[in-house]
GROMACS .gro file of N, CA, C and O in nm:
model
  436
    1MET      N    1  -1.806   1.924  -2.612
    1MET     CA    2  -1.833   1.973  -2.480
    1MET      C    3  -1.961   1.909  -2.427
    1MET      O    4  -2.057   1.888  -2.501
    2THR      N    5  -1.960   1.881  -2.296
    2THR     CA    6  -2.080   1.830  -2.230
    2THR      C    7  -2.149   1.946  -2.160
    2THR      O    8  -2.084   2.021  -2.086
    3LYS      N    9  -2.277   1.961  -2.187
    3LYS     CA   10  -2.358   2.062  -2.119
    3LYS      C   11  -2.454   1.991  -2.026
    3LYS      O   12  -2.527   1.902  -2.068
    4ILE      N   13  -2.449   2.029  -1.900
    4ILE     CA   14  -2.537   1.970  -1.800
    4ILE      C   15  -2.624   2.080  -1.743
    4ILE      O   16  -2.574   2.184  -1.699
    5THR      N   17  -2.755   2.059  -1.748
    5THR     CA   18  -2.849   2.157  -1.695
    5THR      C   19  -2.927   2.093  -1.582
    5THR      O   20  -2.984   1.985  -1.598
    6ILE      N   21  -2.928   2.162  -1.469
    6ILE     CA   22  -3.002   2.119  -1.351
    6ILE      C   23  -3.125   2.209  -1.341
    6ILE      O   24  -3.112   2.332  -1.338
    7TYR      N   25  -3.242   2.149  -1.338
    7TYR     CA   26  -3.367   2.224  -1.332
    7TYR      C   27  -3.428   2.211  -1.193
    7TYR      O   28  -3.446   2.099  -1.144
    8LYS      N   29  -3.457   2.327  -1.132
    8LYS     CA   30  -3.524   2.330  -1.002
    8LYS      C   31  -3.642   2.425  -1.010
    8LYS      O   32  -3.642   2.519  -1.091
    9ASP      N   33  -3.740   2.403  -0.923
    9ASP     CA   34  -3.849   2.500  -0.916
    9ASP      C   35  -3.807   2.617  -0.828
    9ASP      O   36  -3.695   2.618  -0.774
   10ARG      N   37  -3.892   2.716  -0.815
   10ARG     CA   38  -3.853   2.837  -0.743
   10ARG      C   39  -3.833   2.816  -0.594
   10ARG      O   40  -3.773   2.898  -0.527
   11THR      N   41  -3.880   2.702  -0.542
   11THR     CA   42  -3.856   2.672  -0.400
   11THR      C   43  -3.732   2.585  -0.380
   11THR      O   44  -3.702   2.545  -0.269
   12GLY      N   45  -3.661   2.554  -0.489
   12GLY     CA   46  -3.536   2.479  -0.480
   12GLY      C   47  -3.549   2.329  -0.493
   12GLY      O   48  -3.451   2.256  -0.474
   13ASN      N   49  -3.668   2.280  -0.528
   13ASN     CA   50  -3.687   2.136  -0.549
   13ASN      C   51  -3.638   2.095  -0.687
   13ASN      O   52  -3.669   2.161  -0.786
   14TYR      N   53  -3.565   1.986  -0.691
   14TYR     CA   54  -3.518   1.933  -0.819
   14TYR      C   55  -3.636   1.887  -0.903
   14TYR      O   56  -3.724   1.816  -0.855
   15LYS      N   57  -3.637   1.927  -1.030
   15LYS     CA   58  -3.742   1.885  -1.124
   15LYS      C   59  -3.686   1.789  -1.229
   15LYS      O   60  -3.754   1.698  -1.272
   16SER      N   61  -3.561   1.814  -1.273
   16SER     CA   62  -3.498   1.728  -1.373
   16SER      C   63  -3.352   1.768  -1.390
   16SER      O   64  -3.308   1.868  -1.335
   17PHE      N   65  -3.280   1.686  -1.466
   17PHE     CA   66  -3.148   1.727  -1.513
   17PHE      C   67  -3.124   1.664  -1.649
   17PHE      O   68  -3.186   1.565  -1.686
   18GLN      N   69  -3.034   1.727  -1.723
   18GLN     CA   70  -3.009   1.685  -1.861
   18GLN      C   71  -2.860   1.699  -1.890
   18GLN      O   72  -2.798   1.798  -1.854
   19CYS      N   73  -2.804   1.598  -1.954
   19CYS     CA   74  -2.665   1.600  -2.001
   19CYS      C   75  -2.669   1.586  -2.153
   19CYS      O   76  -2.741   1.501  -2.204
   20LYS      N   77  -2.588   1.669  -2.220
   20LYS     CA   78  -2.582   1.661  -2.367
   20LYS      C   79  -2.438   1.672  -2.412
   20LYS      O   80  -2.364   1.758  -2.364
   21GLY      N   81  -2.399   1.585  -2.502
   21GLY     CA   82  -2.271   1.594  -2.569
   21GLY      C   83  -2.160   1.516  -2.502
   21GLY      O   84  -2.175   1.462  -2.393
   22HIS      N   85  -2.050   1.510  -2.572
   22HIS     CA   86  -1.929   1.443  -2.523
   22HIS      C   87  -1.825   1.550  -2.493
   22HIS      O   88  -1.813   1.648  -2.566
   23ALA      N   89  -1.748   1.530  -2.388
   23ALA     CA   90  -1.653   1.632  -2.342
   23ALA      C   91  -1.547   1.665  -2.447
   23ALA      O   92  -1.513   1.781  -2.468
   24GLY      N   93  -1.493   1.565  -2.512
   24GLY     CA   94  -1.393   1.589  -2.616
   24GLY      C   95  -1.257   1.630  -2.564
   24GLY      O   96  -1.183   1.701  -2.631
   25SER      N   97  -1.221   1.584  -2.444
   25SER     CA   98  -1.090   1.620  -2.389
   25SER      C   99  -0.982   1.520  -2.426
   25SER      O  100  -0.865   1.539  -2.393
   26GLY      N  101  -1.020   1.412  -2.494
   26GLY     CA  102  -0.924   1.311  -2.535
   26GLY      C  103  -0.985   1.219  -2.637
   26GLY      O  104  -1.104   1.230  -2.670
   27GLU      N  105  -0.905   1.126  -2.686
   27GLU     CA  106  -0.954   1.029  -2.783
   27GLU      C  107  -1.061   0.941  -2.721
   27GLU      O  108  -1.063   0.919  -2.600
   28TYR      N  109  -1.147   0.887  -2.806
   28TYR     CA  110  -1.251   0.796  -2.760
   28TYR      C  111  -1.187   0.683  -2.681
   28TYR      O  112  -1.089   0.623  -2.724
   29GLY      N  113  -1.241   0.658  -2.564
   29GLY     CA  114  -1.187   0.555  -2.477
   29GLY      C  115  -1.079   0.604  -2.383
   29GLY      O  116  -1.040   0.533  -2.290
   30PHE      N  117  -1.032   0.727  -2.405
   30PHE     CA  118  -0.927   0.785  -2.321
   30PHE      C  119  -0.965   0.924  -2.270
   30PHE      O  120  -0.881   0.998  -2.222
   31ASP      N  121  -1.092   0.958  -2.282
   31ASP     CA  122  -1.141   1.091  -2.243
   31ASP      C  123  -1.179   1.088  -2.095
   31ASP      O  124  -1.288   1.046  -2.059
   32ILE      N  125  -1.088   1.133  -2.010
   32ILE     CA  126  -1.108   1.124  -1.865
   32ILE      C  127  -1.223   1.213  -1.818
   32ILE      O  128  -1.294   1.179  -1.723
   33VAL      N  129  -1.244   1.327  -1.884
   33VAL     CA  130  -1.353   1.416  -1.844
   33VAL      C  131  -1.487   1.351  -1.875
   33VAL      O  132  -1.578   1.346  -1.791
   34CYS      N  133  -1.500   1.297  -1.996
   34CYS     CA  134  -1.624   1.231  -2.035
   34CYS      C  135  -1.651   1.110  -1.946
   34CYS      O  136  -1.764   1.088  -1.902
   35ALA      N  137  -1.547   1.034  -1.916
   35ALA     CA  138  -1.563   0.918  -1.830
   35ALA      C  139  -1.608   0.960  -1.690
   35ALA      O  140  -1.695   0.896  -1.630
   36SER      N  141  -1.551   1.067  -1.638
   36SER     CA  142  -1.588   1.115  -1.504
   36SER      C  143  -1.733   1.160  -1.499
   36SER      O  144  -1.806   1.128  -1.406
   37ILE      N  145  -1.774   1.234  -1.601
   37ILE     CA  146  -1.913   1.279  -1.609
   37ILE      C  147  -2.007   1.159  -1.618
   37ILE      O  148  -2.110   1.154  -1.550
   38SER      N  149  -1.972   1.063  -1.702
   38SER     CA  150  -2.055   0.944  -1.720
   38SER      C  151  -2.069   0.866  -1.590
   38SER      O  152  -2.180   0.824  -1.553
   39VAL      N  153  -1.959   0.846  -1.520
   39VAL     CA  154  -1.963   0.771  -1.395
   39VAL      C  155  -2.052   0.843  -1.294
   39VAL      O  156  -2.138   0.780  -1.230
   40LEU      N  157  -2.035   0.972  -1.277
   40LEU     CA  158  -2.117   1.046  -1.181
   40LEU      C  159  -2.265   1.042  -1.218
   40LEU      O  160  -2.351   1.024  -1.132
   41THR      N  161  -2.293   1.060  -1.346
   41THR     CA  162  -2.432   1.065  -1.391
   41THR      C  163  -2.500   0.928  -1.375
   41THR      O  164  -2.610   0.919  -1.321
   42ILE      N  165  -2.435   0.824  -1.421
   42ILE     CA  166  -2.493   0.690  -1.410
   42ILE      C  167  -2.505   0.647  -1.265
   42ILE      O  168  -2.604   0.587  -1.224
   43ASN      N  169  -2.404   0.681  -1.184
   43ASN     CA  170  -2.411   0.648  -1.041
   43ASN      C  171  -2.526   0.722  -0.973
   43ASN      O  172  -2.596   0.664  -0.889
   44ALA      N  173  -2.548   0.847  -1.008
   44ALA     CA  174  -2.660   0.923  -0.950
   44ALA      C  175  -2.792   0.857  -0.985
   44ALA      O  176  -2.879   0.838  -0.899
   45ILE      N  177  -2.809   0.819  -1.111
   45ILE     CA  178  -2.933   0.754  -1.155
   45ILE      C  179  -2.952   0.620  -1.084
   45ILE      O  180  -3.059   0.592  -1.029
   46ASN      N  181  -2.847   0.539  -1.083
   46ASN     CA  182  -2.856   0.407  -1.017
   46ASN      C  183  -2.884   0.422  -0.868
   46ASN      O  184  -2.962   0.346  -0.811
   47SER      N  185  -2.822   0.520  -0.804
   47SER     CA  186  -2.842   0.542  -0.660
   47SER      C  187  -2.984   0.587  -0.632
   47SER      O  188  -3.047   0.540  -0.537
   48LEU      N  189  -3.036   0.678  -0.714
   48LEU     CA  190  -3.174   0.722  -0.697
   48LEU      C  191  -3.271   0.606  -0.711
   48LEU      O  192  -3.367   0.594  -0.634
   49GLU      N  193  -3.245   0.519  -0.807
   49GLU     CA  194  -3.334   0.404  -0.830
   49GLU      C  195  -3.321   0.298  -0.721
   49GLU      O  196  -3.420   0.237  -0.681
   50SER      N  197  -3.200   0.275  -0.672
   50SER     CA  198  -3.176   0.167  -0.577
   50SER      C  199  -3.192   0.206  -0.431
   50SER      O  200  -3.232   0.123  -0.349
   51LEU      N  201  -3.159   0.329  -0.398
   51LEU     CA  202  -3.152   0.368  -0.258
   51LEU      C  203  -3.269   0.453  -0.211
   51LEU      O  204  -3.277   0.484  -0.092
   52THR      N  205  -3.356   0.493  -0.304
   52THR     CA  206  -3.473   0.572  -0.266
   52THR      C  207  -3.597   0.509  -0.329
   52THR      O  208  -3.587   0.422  -0.414
   53LYS      N  209  -3.709   0.559  -0.288
   53LYS     CA  210  -3.835   0.516  -0.351
   53LYS      C  211  -3.885   0.623  -0.448
   53LYS      O  212  -3.999   0.619  -0.492
   54ASP      N  213  -3.797   0.717  -0.480
   54ASP     CA  214  -3.833   0.825  -0.572
   54ASP      C  215  -3.857   0.771  -0.712
   54ASP      O  216  -3.794   0.674  -0.755
   55THR      N  217  -3.948   0.836  -0.783
   55THR     CA  218  -3.980   0.800  -0.920
   55THR      C  219  -3.900   0.889  -1.014
   55THR      O  220  -3.889   1.009  -0.991
   56LEU      N  221  -3.844   0.829  -1.118
   56LEU     CA  222  -3.777   0.909  -1.219
   56LEU      C  223  -3.809   0.854  -1.357
   56LEU      O  224  -3.838   0.736  -1.373
   57GLU      N  225  -3.808   0.944  -1.453
   57GLU     CA  226  -3.829   0.908  -1.593
   57GLU      C  227  -3.699   0.934  -1.667
   57GLU      O  228  -3.648   1.046  -1.665
   58LEU      N  229  -3.645   0.831  -1.731
   58LEU     CA  230  -3.514   0.838  -1.793
   58LEU      C  231  -3.525   0.829  -1.944
   58LEU      O  232  -3.594   0.741  -1.998
   59THR      N  233  -3.457   0.920  -2.013
   59THR     CA  234  -3.443   0.916  -2.159
   59THR      C  235  -3.294   0.926  -2.188
   59THR      O  236  -3.225   1.011  -2.130
   60GLN      N  237  -3.245   0.841  -2.278
   60GLN     CA  238  -3.102   0.847  -2.309
   60GLN      C  239  -3.073   0.804  -2.452
   60GLN      O  240  -3.149   0.729  -2.512
   61ASP      N  241  -2.962   0.855  -2.502
   61ASP     CA  242  -2.911   0.818  -2.634
   61ASP      C  243  -2.760   0.815  -2.622
   61ASP      O  244  -2.695   0.920  -2.617
   62GLU      N  245  -2.704   0.696  -2.614
   62GLU     CA  246  -2.561   0.679  -2.593
   62GLU      C  247  -2.478   0.741  -2.706
   62GLU      O  248  -2.369   0.793  -2.684
   63ASN      N  249  -2.527   0.735  -2.829
   63ASN     CA  250  -2.451   0.786  -2.944
   63ASN      C  251  -2.428   0.937  -2.936
   63ASN      O  252  -2.323   0.986  -2.974
   64THR      N  253  -2.528   1.010  -2.888
   64THR     CA  254  -2.515   1.156  -2.881
   64THR      C  255  -2.473   1.205  -2.743
   64THR      O  256  -2.450   1.323  -2.725
   65GLY      N  257  -2.467   1.113  -2.647
   65GLY     CA  258  -2.433   1.152  -2.511
   65GLY      C  259  -2.546   1.225  -2.441
   65GLY      O  260  -2.522   1.308  -2.353
   66PHE      N  261  -2.669   1.193  -2.478
   66PHE     CA  262  -2.785   1.261  -2.420
   66PHE      C  263  -2.846   1.176  -2.309
   66PHE      O  264  -2.874   1.058  -2.329
   67ILE      N  265  -2.865   1.237  -2.193
   67ILE     CA  266  -2.936   1.174  -2.082
   67ILE      C  267  -3.027   1.279  -2.021
   67ILE      O  268  -2.983   1.392  -1.993
   68GLN      N  269  -3.151   1.244  -2.001
   68GLN     CA  270  -3.245   1.333  -1.932
   68GLN      C  271  -3.317   1.253  -1.825
   68GLN      O  272  -3.364   1.142  -1.850
   69VAL      N  273  -3.320   1.310  -1.705
   69VAL     CA  274  -3.392   1.250  -1.593
   69VAL      C  275  -3.495   1.351  -1.544
   69VAL      O  276  -3.460   1.466  -1.516
   70VAL      N  277  -3.619   1.308  -1.540
   70VAL     CA  278  -3.729   1.394  -1.493
   70VAL      C  279  -3.783   1.333  -1.365
   70VAL      O  280  -3.803   1.211  -1.356
   71PHE      N  281  -3.807   1.419  -1.267
   71PHE     CA  282  -3.866   1.377  -1.140
   71PHE      C  283  -4.011   1.423  -1.138
   71PHE      O  284  -4.038   1.541  -1.116
   72PRO      N  285  -4.106   1.331  -1.162
   72PRO     CA  286  -4.247   1.371  -1.169
   72PRO      C  287  -4.305   1.410  -1.033
   72PRO      O  288  -4.409   1.474  -1.027
   73HIS      N  289  -4.238   1.369  -0.925
   73HIS     CA  290  -4.283   1.402  -0.791
   73HIS      C  291  -4.166   1.461  -0.714
   73HIS      O  292  -4.049   1.438  -0.748
   74GLN      N  293  -4.196   1.531  -0.608
   74GLN     CA  294  -4.091   1.590  -0.525
   74GLN      C  295  -4.002   1.479  -0.468
   74GLN      O  296  -4.051   1.376  -0.423
   75LEU      N  297  -3.871   1.502  -0.472
   75LEU     CA  298  -3.777   1.403  -0.422
   75LEU      C  299  -3.781   1.392  -0.270
   75LEU      O  300  -3.807   1.491  -0.200
   76SER      N  301  -3.751   1.274  -0.222
   76SER     CA  302  -3.736   1.252  -0.078
   76SER      C  303  -3.609   1.323  -0.031
   76SER      O  304  -3.528   1.369  -0.111
   77SER      N  305  -3.590   1.327   0.100
   77SER     CA  306  -3.468   1.390   0.152
   77SER      C  307  -3.344   1.313   0.103
   77SER      O  308  -3.242   1.374   0.071
   78GLY      N  309  -3.353   1.180   0.093
   78GLY     CA  310  -3.243   1.102   0.039
   78GLY      C  311  -3.216   1.133  -0.108
   78GLY      O  312  -3.101   1.141  -0.150
   79GLY      N  313  -3.322   1.150  -0.184
   79GLY     CA  314  -3.308   1.186  -0.325
   79GLY      C  315  -3.244   1.323  -0.343
   79GLY      O  316  -3.158   1.341  -0.430
   80ARG      N  317  -3.284   1.418  -0.259
   80ARG     CA  318  -3.223   1.552  -0.266
   80ARG      C  319  -3.074   1.545  -0.232
   80ARG      O  320  -2.992   1.611  -0.296
   81LEU      N  321  -3.040   1.465  -0.130
   81LEU     CA  322  -2.900   1.451  -0.093
   81LEU      C  323  -2.818   1.391  -0.207
   81LEU      O  324  -2.708   1.438  -0.238
   82LEU      N  325  -2.873   1.289  -0.272
   82LEU     CA  326  -2.802   1.229  -0.386
   82LEU      C  327  -2.785   1.328  -0.499
   82LEU      O  328  -2.679   1.335  -0.562
   83MET      N  329  -2.887   1.408  -0.526
   83MET     CA  330  -2.876   1.510  -0.632
   83MET      C  331  -2.778   1.620  -0.593
   83MET      O  332  -2.701   1.667  -0.677
   84ASP      N  333  -2.779   1.661  -0.466
   84ASP     CA  334  -2.681   1.760  -0.420
   84ASP      C  335  -2.539   1.708  -0.440
   84ASP      O  336  -2.449   1.781  -0.483
   85SER      N  337  -2.518   1.581  -0.410
   85SER     CA  338  -2.387   1.519  -0.428
   85SER      C  339  -2.349   1.516  -0.576
   85SER      O  340  -2.234   1.544  -0.613
   86TYR      N  341  -2.444   1.481  -0.662
   86TYR     CA  342  -2.419   1.480  -0.807
   86TYR      C  343  -2.378   1.618  -0.856
   86TYR      O  344  -2.278   1.632  -0.928
   87VAL      N  345  -2.452   1.719  -0.815
   87VAL     CA  346  -2.422   1.856  -0.859
   87VAL      C  347  -2.283   1.898  -0.810
   87VAL      O  348  -2.205   1.957  -0.884
   88MET      N  349  -2.252   1.866  -0.685
   88MET     CA  350  -2.119   1.899  -0.632
   88MET      C  351  -2.010   1.831  -0.716
   88MET      O  352  -1.909   1.893  -0.750
   89GLY      N  353  -2.032   1.706  -0.753
   89GLY     CA  354  -1.933   1.634  -0.833
   89GLY      C  355  -1.912   1.691  -0.972
   89GLY      O  356  -1.798   1.710  -1.014
   90ILE      N  357  -2.020   1.721  -1.042
   90ILE     CA  358  -2.004   1.774  -1.179
   90ILE      C  359  -1.948   1.915  -1.176
   90ILE      O  360  -1.871   1.954  -1.265
   91GLU      N  361  -1.984   1.994  -1.075
   91GLU     CA  362  -1.925   2.128  -1.063
   91GLU      C  363  -1.776   2.120  -1.030
   91GLU      O  364  -1.698   2.205  -1.075
   92SER      N  365  -1.736   2.018  -0.956
   92SER     CA  366  -1.593   1.998  -0.929
   92SER      C  367  -1.517   1.963  -1.056
   92SER      O  368  -1.405   2.009  -1.077
   93ILE      N  369  -1.578   1.882  -1.142
   93ILE     CA  370  -1.515   1.850  -1.270
   93ILE      C  371  -1.499   1.976  -1.354
   93ILE      O  372  -1.394   2.000  -1.413
   94GLN      N  373  -1.603   2.059  -1.357
   94GLN     CA  374  -1.594   2.185  -1.432
   94GLN      C  375  -1.483   2.274  -1.376
   94GLN      O  376  -1.405   2.332  -1.452
   95SER      N  377  -1.472   2.282  -1.244
   95SER     CA  378  -1.366   2.363  -1.183
   95SER      C  379  -1.228   2.309  -1.215
   95SER      O  380  -1.134   2.385  -1.239
   96GLU      N  381  -1.215   2.177  -1.214
   96GLU     CA  382  -1.085   2.113  -1.235
   96GLU      C  383  -1.040   2.119  -1.381
   96GLU      O  384  -0.924   2.147  -1.410
   97TYR      N  385  -1.131   2.092  -1.474
   97TYR     CA  386  -1.093   2.078  -1.614
   97TYR      C  387  -1.134   2.195  -1.702
   97TYR      O  388  -1.093   2.204  -1.817
   98GLY      N  389  -1.218   2.283  -1.652
   98GLY     CA  390  -1.255   2.403  -1.725
   98GLY      C  391  -1.378   2.389  -1.812
   98GLY      O  392  -1.419   2.279  -1.849
   99SER      N  393  -1.434   2.504  -1.844
   99SER     CA  394  -1.560   2.507  -1.920
   99SER      C  395  -1.540   2.481  -2.069
   99SER      O  396  -1.634   2.487  -2.146
  100LYS      N  397  -1.418   2.449  -2.108
  100LYS     CA  398  -1.395   2.407  -2.247
  100LYS      C  399  -1.454   2.269  -2.271
  100LYS      O  400  -1.496   2.236  -2.383
  101TYR      N  401  -1.463   2.187  -2.164
  101TYR     CA  402  -1.508   2.049  -2.177
  101TYR      C  403  -1.644   2.023  -2.112
  101TYR      O  404  -1.714   1.931  -2.153
  102ILE      N  405  -1.678   2.101  -2.011
  102ILE     CA  406  -1.804   2.081  -1.940
  102ILE      C  407  -1.856   2.215  -1.891
  102ILE      O  408  -1.781   2.297  -1.840
  103LYS      N  409  -1.985   2.236  -1.911
  103LYS     CA  410  -2.053   2.355  -1.859
  103LYS      C  411  -2.176   2.309  -1.783
  103LYS      O  412  -2.255   2.230  -1.834
  104VAL      N  413  -2.189   2.359  -1.661
  104VAL     CA  414  -2.302   2.326  -1.577
  104VAL      C  415  -2.391   2.449  -1.567
  104VAL      O  416  -2.343   2.558  -1.534
  105PHE      N  417  -2.518   2.430  -1.597
  105PHE     CA  418  -2.616   2.537  -1.593
  105PHE      C  419  -2.722   2.504  -1.488
  105PHE      O  420  -2.754   2.388  -1.468
  106HIS      N  421  -2.775   2.608  -1.425
  106HIS     CA  422  -2.886   2.592  -1.331
  106HIS      C  423  -3.000   2.676  -1.384
  106HIS      O  424  -2.982   2.796  -1.412
  107LYS      N  425  -3.117   2.614  -1.397
  107LYS     CA  426  -3.233   2.687  -1.448
  107LYS      C  427  -3.351   2.666  -1.356
  107LYS      O  428  -3.371   2.556  -1.303
  108GLU      N  429  -3.430   2.772  -1.341
  108GLU     CA  430  -3.552   2.763  -1.263
  108GLU      C  431  -3.668   2.739  -1.357
  108GLU      O  432  -3.681   2.803  -1.461
  109VAL      N  433  -3.752   2.643  -1.320
  109VAL     CA  434  -3.869   2.611  -1.403
  109VAL      C  435  -3.996   2.625  -1.322
  109VAL      O  436  -3.997   2.621  -1.204
   0.00000   0.00000   0.00000
């Protein structure tokens, strides 16, 4: 199962997000849930880096399926929009395929 946690401060500003684990909905190379999560996550990171001037700190381990992105400064309006889109996408995957393969958590920090 992939666990994704979105961290925001009490005013609703994104602080970080973290993905852990592999979905396990199919054989390696044929896991559509894991592939969908990976595409959305990598696209969000690439978009934040390419389309905004926001700073992010990235930690990842491909073997364990771990990705952590920390935003050391408040995101721009474009960065917030990209993160809102990412959250909408991963929540749609959870709705479509169920919490057996993906769980999305929201935490206040």
